[in-house]
PDB file of C-alpha atoms in Angstrom:
ATOM      1  CA  UNK M 257      -8.207  -0.300  -0.528  1.00 50.00           C
ATOM      2  CA  UNK M 258      -7.048   0.590  -4.284  1.00 63.00           C
ATOM      3  CA  UNK M 259      -9.777  -2.313  -5.295  1.00 67.00           C
ATOM      4  CA  UNK M 260     -13.264  -1.887  -5.755  1.00 71.00           C
ATOM      5  CA  UNK M 261     -15.838  -2.265  -2.509  1.00 75.00           C
ATOM      6  CA  UNK M 262     -18.570  -4.750  -3.725  1.00 79.00           C
ATOM      7  CA  UNK M 263     -20.262  -6.250  -0.902  1.00 83.00           C
ATOM      8  CA  UNK M 264     -19.438  -9.611  -0.198  1.00 82.00           C
ATOM      9  CA  UNK M 265     -22.620 -11.959  -1.729  1.00 85.00           C
ATOM     10  CA  UNK M 266     -21.094 -10.719  -5.509  1.00 86.00           C
ATOM     11  CA  UNK M 267     -18.124 -12.934  -5.646  1.00 83.00           C
ATOM     12  CA  UNK M 268     -20.746 -15.817  -5.124  1.00 86.00           C
ATOM     13  CA  UNK M 269     -21.278 -18.094  -8.912  1.00 89.00           C
ATOM     14  CA  UNK M 270     -24.618 -19.064  -7.225  1.00 92.00           C
ATOM     15  CA  UNK M 271     -25.074 -15.062  -7.004  1.00 88.00           C
ATOM     16  CA  UNK M 272     -24.605 -14.428 -10.328  1.00 90.00           C
ATOM     17  CA  UNK M 273     -22.138 -11.877  -9.371  1.00 88.00           C
ATOM     18  CA  UNK M 274     -24.816  -9.809  -8.966  1.00 89.00           C
ATOM     19  CA  UNK M 275     -25.951  -9.863 -12.187  1.00 91.00           C
ATOM     20  CA  UNK M 276     -22.557  -7.224 -12.662  1.00 89.00           C
ATOM     21  CA  UNK M 277     -22.272  -8.259 -16.221  1.00 89.00           C
ATOM     22  CA  UNK M 278     -24.766  -5.995 -16.696  1.00 90.00           C
ATOM     23  CA  UNK M 279     -22.939  -3.447 -15.279  1.00 90.00           C
ATOM     24  CA  UNK M 280     -22.273   0.132 -16.826  1.00 89.00           C
ATOM     25  CA  UNK M 281     -18.096   0.368 -17.492  1.00 88.00           C
ATOM     26  CA  UNK M 282     -16.217   0.895 -14.786  1.00 88.00           C
ATOM     27  CA  UNK M 283     -13.172   3.407 -14.685  1.00 85.00           C
ATOM     28  CA  UNK M 284     -11.202   1.365 -12.434  1.00 85.00           C
ATOM     29  CA  UNK M 285      -7.747   3.346 -11.613  1.00 79.00           C
ATOM     30  CA  UNK M 286      -6.769   0.543  -9.130  1.00 76.00           C
ATOM     31  CA  UNK M 287      -6.197  -3.308  -8.672  1.00 78.00           C
ATOM     32  CA  UNK M 288      -8.977  -5.089 -10.926  1.00 83.00           C
ATOM     33  CA  UNK M 289      -9.724  -8.644 -10.351  1.00 85.00           C
ATOM     34  CA  UNK M 290      -7.825 -11.281 -12.654  1.00 84.00           C
ATOM     35  CA  UNK M 291     -11.107 -13.291 -12.197  1.00 86.00           C
ATOM     36  CA  UNK M 292     -13.525 -11.202 -15.001  1.00 88.00           C
ATOM     37  CA  UNK M 293     -16.557 -12.837 -14.417  1.00 89.00           C
ATOM     38  CA  UNK M 294     -16.509 -10.757 -10.830  1.00 88.00           C
ATOM     39  CA  UNK M 295     -16.680  -7.383 -12.055  1.00 88.00           C
ATOM     40  CA  UNK M 296     -16.306  -7.952 -16.518  1.00 90.00           C
ATOM     41  CA  UNK M 297     -16.993  -3.988 -16.830  1.00 89.00           C
ATOM     42  CA  UNK M 298     -14.360  -2.417 -14.334  1.00 88.00           C
ATOM     43  CA  UNK M 299     -11.815  -1.520 -17.081  1.00 87.00           C
ATOM     44  CA  UNK M 300      -7.761  -1.220 -15.581  1.00 84.00           C
ATOM     45  CA  UNK M 301      -6.438   1.839 -16.148  1.00 82.00           C
ATOM     46  CA  UNK M 302      -3.605   3.674 -14.589  1.00 77.00           C
ATOM     47  CA  UNK M 303      -3.245   4.772 -10.950  1.00 74.00           C
ATOM     48  CA  UNK M 304      -3.986   8.068 -10.258  1.00 72.00           C
ATOM     49  CA  UNK M 305      -0.876   9.010  -8.491  1.00 74.00           C
ATOM     50  CA  UNK M 306       2.688   9.555  -9.926  1.00 75.00           C
ATOM     51  CA  UNK M 307       3.642   8.635 -11.736  1.00 78.00           C
ATOM     52  CA  UNK M 308       1.386   7.373 -14.454  1.00 80.00           C
ATOM     53  CA  UNK M 309      -1.441  10.402 -15.301  1.00 81.00           C
ATOM     54  CA  UNK M 310       0.230  12.802 -14.068  1.00 84.00           C
ATOM     55  CA  UNK M 311       3.854  11.847 -16.121  1.00 85.00           C
ATOM     56  CA  UNK M 312       0.935  10.911 -19.290  1.00 84.00           C
ATOM     57  CA  UNK M 313      -0.383  14.149 -18.849  1.00 87.00           C
ATOM     58  CA  UNK M 314       2.754  16.214 -19.305  1.00 88.00           C
ATOM     59  CA  UNK M 315       3.666  13.773 -21.808  1.00 87.00           C
ATOM     60  CA  UNK M 316       0.301  14.891 -23.725  1.00 89.00           C
ATOM     61  CA  UNK M 317       1.513  18.632 -23.332  1.00 92.00           C
ATOM     62  CA  UNK M 318       5.049  18.753 -24.286  1.00 93.00           C
ATOM     63  CA  UNK M 319       6.295  15.609 -25.654  1.00 90.00           C
ATOM     64  CA  UNK M 320       8.774  15.042 -23.022  1.00 89.00           C
ATOM     65  CA  UNK M 321       9.537  11.818 -20.309  1.00 86.00           C
ATOM     66  CA  UNK M 322       8.920  13.341 -16.790  1.00 85.00           C
ATOM     67  CA  UNK M 323      11.676  13.319 -15.207  1.00 82.00           C
ATOM     68  CA  UNK M 324       9.931  10.403 -12.608  1.00 80.00           C
ATOM     69  CA  UNK M 325      10.478   8.097 -15.078  1.00 80.00           C
ATOM     70  CA  UNK M 326      13.638   9.054 -16.638  1.00 79.00           C
ATOM     71  CA  UNK M 327      17.138   7.427 -15.205  1.00 76.00           C
ATOM     72  CA  UNK M 328      18.390   9.185 -11.664  1.00 70.00           C
ATOM     73  CA  UNK M 329      21.251  10.737 -11.783  1.00 67.00           C
ATOM     74  CA  UNK M 330      23.931   9.613  -9.049  1.00 58.00           C
ATOM     75  CA  UNK M 331      23.533  12.779  -7.299  1.00 57.00           C
ATOM     76  CA  UNK M 332      20.187  12.070  -5.656  1.00 61.00           C
ATOM     77  CA  UNK M 333      18.338  10.058  -3.805  1.00 60.00           C
ATOM     78  CA  UNK M 334      15.059  11.372  -3.832  1.00 62.00           C
ATOM     79  CA  UNK M 335      12.532   9.370  -5.758  1.00 55.00           C
ATOM     80  CA  UNK M 336      11.430  11.696  -7.732  1.00 60.00           C
ATOM     81  CA  UNK M 337      14.689  12.375  -9.652  1.00 67.00           C
ATOM     82  CA  UNK M 338      14.546   9.054 -11.857  1.00 69.00           C
ATOM     83  CA  UNK M 339      14.738   5.712 -11.225  1.00 69.00           C
ATOM     84  CA  UNK M 340      17.779   3.138 -11.080  1.00 64.00           C
ATOM     85  CA  UNK M 341      18.551   1.246 -13.476  1.00 66.00           C
ATOM     86  CA  UNK M 342      21.322  -1.502 -12.945  1.00 68.00           C
ATOM     87  CA  UNK M 343      24.138  -0.734 -15.537  1.00 67.00           C
ATOM     88  CA  UNK M 344      24.621  -4.491 -15.976  1.00 61.00           C
ATOM     89  CA  UNK M 345      27.704  -3.504 -18.559  1.00 63.00           C
ATOM     90  CA  UNK M 346      29.418  -2.964 -14.726  1.00 71.00           C
ATOM     91  CA  UNK M 347      32.109  -5.674 -13.919  1.00 77.00           C
ATOM     92  CA  UNK M 348      30.332  -8.421 -11.638  1.00 79.00           C
ATOM     93  CA  UNK M 349      27.009  -6.573 -11.932  1.00 75.00           C
ATOM     94  CA  UNK M 350      24.997  -9.922 -11.178  1.00 74.00           C
ATOM     95  CA  UNK M 351      27.236 -10.829  -8.340  1.00 79.00           C
ATOM     96  CA  UNK M 352      26.883  -7.793  -6.469  1.00 77.00           C
ATOM     97  CA  UNK M 353      23.178  -8.279  -5.616  1.00 78.00           C
ATOM     98  CA  UNK M 354      21.263  -8.186  -2.888  1.00 79.00           C
ATOM     99  CA  UNK M 355      20.020 -12.642  -2.462  1.00 83.00           C
ATOM    100  CA  UNK M 356      17.003 -11.176  -0.385  1.00 87.00           C
ATOM    101  CA  UNK M 357      13.274 -11.021  -2.510  1.00 87.00           C
ATOM    102  CA  UNK M 358      11.407  -8.387  -0.779  1.00 84.00           C
ATOM    103  CA  UNK M 359       7.589  -7.090  -1.585  1.00 79.00           C
ATOM    104  CA  UNK M 360       6.169  -4.247  -0.887  1.00 73.00           C
ATOM    105  CA  UNK M 361       1.877  -3.984  -2.220  1.00 65.00           C
ATOM    106  CA  UNK M 362      -1.737  -2.656  -0.772  1.00 62.00           C
ATOM    107  CA  UNK M 363      -3.319  -4.970   1.487  1.00 58.00           C
ATOM    108  CA  UNK M 364      -6.187  -5.683  -0.761  1.00 58.00           C
ATOM    109  CA  UNK M 365      -9.543  -4.485   1.285  1.00 61.00           C
ATOM    110  CA  UNK M 366     -11.230  -7.283  -1.219  1.00 65.00           C
ATOM    111  CA  UNK M 367      -9.506 -10.676   1.208  1.00 73.00           C
ATOM    112  CA  UNK M 368     -11.687 -10.588   3.532  1.00 72.00           C
ATOM    113  CA  UNK M 369     -14.932  -9.819   1.612  1.00 73.00           C
ATOM    114  CA  UNK M 370     -14.515 -12.959  -0.407  1.00 77.00           C
ATOM    115  CA  UNK M 371     -12.201 -14.869   1.935  1.00 83.00           C
ATOM    116  CA  UNK M 372     -14.373 -14.303   5.378  1.00 86.00           C
ATOM    117  CA  UNK M 373     -12.433 -16.725   6.949  1.00 90.00           C
ATOM    118  CA  UNK M 374      -8.999 -14.985   6.734  1.00 89.00           C
ATOM    119  CA  UNK M 375      -7.687 -12.663   8.857  1.00 89.00           C
ATOM    120  CA  UNK M 376      -4.282 -11.393  10.779  1.00 89.00           C
ATOM    121  CA  UNK M 377      -3.357 -12.836  13.812  1.00 93.00           C
ATOM    122  CA  UNK M 378      -5.187 -11.857  17.134  1.00 94.00           C
ATOM    123  CA  UNK M 379      -2.562 -12.553  20.190  1.00 92.00           C
ATOM    124  CA  UNK M 380      -5.292 -13.712  22.915  1.00 94.00           C
ATOM    125  CA  UNK M 381      -6.608 -16.654  21.202  1.00 94.00           C
ATOM    126  CA  UNK M 382      -3.795 -17.144  18.507  1.00 93.00           C
ATOM    127  CA  UNK M 383      -0.248 -16.924  20.372  1.00 90.00           C
ATOM    128  CA  UNK M 384      -1.087 -16.327  24.276  1.00 89.00           C
ATOM    129  CA  UNK M 385      -2.632 -19.467  24.313  1.00 89.00           C
ATOM    130  CA  UNK M 386       0.814 -20.995  23.481  1.00 85.00           C
ATOM    131  CA  UNK M 387       2.825 -18.459  25.702  1.00 82.00           C
ATOM    132  CA  UNK M 388       3.450 -21.145  28.397  1.00 80.00           C
ATOM    133  CA  UNK M 389       4.458 -24.314  26.925  1.00 75.00           C
ATOM    134  CA  UNK M 390       8.076 -24.778  26.763  1.00 63.00           C
ATOM    135  CA  UNK M 391       9.881 -23.345  24.117  1.00 65.00           C
ATOM    136  CA  UNK M 392      12.822 -21.118  22.535  1.00 64.00           C
ATOM    137  CA  UNK M 393      13.439 -18.209  23.663  1.00 70.00           C
ATOM    138  CA  UNK M 394      14.699 -16.783  20.045  1.00 68.00           C
ATOM    139  CA  UNK M 395      10.610 -16.614  18.807  1.00 77.00           C
ATOM    140  CA  UNK M 396      10.434 -19.603  16.810  1.00 85.00           C
ATOM    141  CA  UNK M 397       7.484 -20.362  20.184  1.00 86.00           C
ATOM    142  CA  UNK M 398       4.945 -17.955  18.472  1.00 88.00           C
ATOM    143  CA  UNK M 399       5.914 -18.123  14.990  1.00 90.00           C
ATOM    144  CA  UNK M 400       4.979 -21.888  15.281  1.00 89.00           C
ATOM    145  CA  UNK M 401       2.272 -20.751  16.882  1.00 90.00           C
ATOM    146  CA  UNK M 402       0.782 -18.759  13.888  1.00 92.00           C
ATOM    147  CA  UNK M 403       1.863 -20.915  11.681  1.00 91.00           C
ATOM    148  CA  UNK M 404      -1.079 -22.890  13.205  1.00 92.00           C
ATOM    149  CA  UNK M 405      -3.071 -20.827  11.383  1.00 93.00           C
ATOM    150  CA  UNK M 406      -2.610 -22.821   8.270  1.00 91.00           C
ATOM    151  CA  UNK M 407      -5.034 -21.473   5.559  1.00 90.00           C
ATOM    152  CA  UNK M 408      -6.600 -18.698   8.111  1.00 91.00           C
ATOM    153  CA  UNK M 409      -3.568 -15.885   7.633  1.00 90.00           C
ATOM    154  CA  UNK M 410      -4.093 -13.258   5.346  1.00 87.00           C
ATOM    155  CA  UNK M 411      -1.327 -13.482   2.503  1.00 85.00           C
ATOM    156  CA  UNK M 412       0.866 -10.294   3.882  1.00 84.00           C
ATOM    157  CA  UNK M 413       1.175 -12.284   7.054  1.00 88.00           C
ATOM    158  CA  UNK M 414       1.968 -15.329   5.764  1.00 89.00           C
ATOM    159  CA  UNK M 415       5.236 -12.994   4.580  1.00 90.00           C
ATOM    160  CA  UNK M 416       5.504 -11.438   7.997  1.00 90.00           C
ATOM    161  CA  UNK M 417       6.434 -14.585   9.102  1.00 92.00           C
ATOM    162  CA  UNK M 418       8.280 -16.187   6.842  1.00 92.00           C
ATOM    163  CA  UNK M 419      10.350 -12.860   7.255  1.00 93.00           C
ATOM    164  CA  UNK M 420      10.487 -13.081  10.684  1.00 92.00           C
ATOM    165  CA  UNK M 421      11.677 -17.344  10.089  1.00 92.00           C
ATOM    166  CA  UNK M 422      14.922 -16.190   7.692  1.00 93.00           C
ATOM    167  CA  UNK M 423      16.136 -13.208  10.172  1.00 92.00           C
ATOM    168  CA  UNK M 424      15.885 -16.196  13.052  1.00 92.00           C
ATOM    169  CA  UNK M 425      18.233 -18.647  10.343  1.00 91.00           C
ATOM    170  CA  UNK M 426      19.875 -15.182   9.382  1.00 92.00           C
ATOM    171  CA  UNK M 427      21.185 -14.057  12.958  1.00 91.00           C
ATOM    172  CA  UNK M 428      22.386 -17.952  13.938  1.00 90.00           C
ATOM    173  CA  UNK M 429      24.547 -18.371  10.311  1.00 90.00           C
ATOM    174  CA  UNK M 430      26.034 -15.119  11.568  1.00 90.00           C
ATOM    175  CA  UNK M 431      26.330 -16.134  15.086  1.00 90.00           C
ATOM    176  CA  UNK M 432      28.094 -19.528  14.120  1.00 91.00           C
ATOM    177  CA  UNK M 433      30.704 -16.860  12.501  1.00 88.00           C
ATOM    178  CA  UNK M 434      29.217 -16.342   8.775  1.00 82.00           C
ATOM    179  CA  UNK M 435      29.146 -12.606   8.602  1.00 79.00           C
ATOM    180  CA  UNK M 436      27.573 -11.505   5.417  1.00 81.00           C
ATOM    181  CA  UNK M 437      24.413 -13.685   5.892  1.00 87.00           C
ATOM    182  CA  UNK M 438      20.810 -11.657   5.710  1.00 90.00           C
ATOM    183  CA  UNK M 439      17.711 -12.863   5.689  1.00 92.00           C
ATOM    184  CA  UNK M 440      16.870 -14.348   2.810  1.00 93.00           C
ATOM    185  CA  UNK M 441      13.479 -12.455   2.394  1.00 92.00           C
ATOM    186  CA  UNK M 442      12.030  -9.350   3.587  1.00 90.00           C
ATOM    187  CA  UNK M 443       7.812  -9.287   3.145  1.00 88.00           C
ATOM    188  CA  UNK M 444       6.753  -6.833   6.083  1.00 79.00           C
ATOM    189  CA  UNK M 445       4.571  -4.130   5.229  1.00 68.00           C
TER     190      UNK M 445
END
């Protein structure tokens, strides 16, 4: 992961966060904790991958904005060829946006330390016991089984669950004649 690795007991206020207030400054080139009491000496730094540090370096040497951060030309679809900015001046721009929530992110290595009860679903223990119950063939039975995990489910897996439900709903709308319906969210790995 991209978060600082600390022992699980150091997430506990009762343990005074392992006296982390006495740690030397830590330049963290990745994620830092929102709760600064956990690791107060962590200093958030830019990510070391493009476009962050390499573009700072390019600016320092040439006083030029690197291509990664400039508008992408219409001739390119490579990510390093720039950023896609919407042309909001174009007629009906806002009406043509895709109505879908997207999320791609990092799976943080510290969640299991701070919340050891949280986990991904396990087929044998969380889904298989419900397989023989009467259920529709659309997969909702598996979704319901995973929903039964409640607060044990990791946030990323909750997103997968929401996406699975949204895909089924969109398929049902399309099968009833609404051909332009897409899932309202896409939160997968």
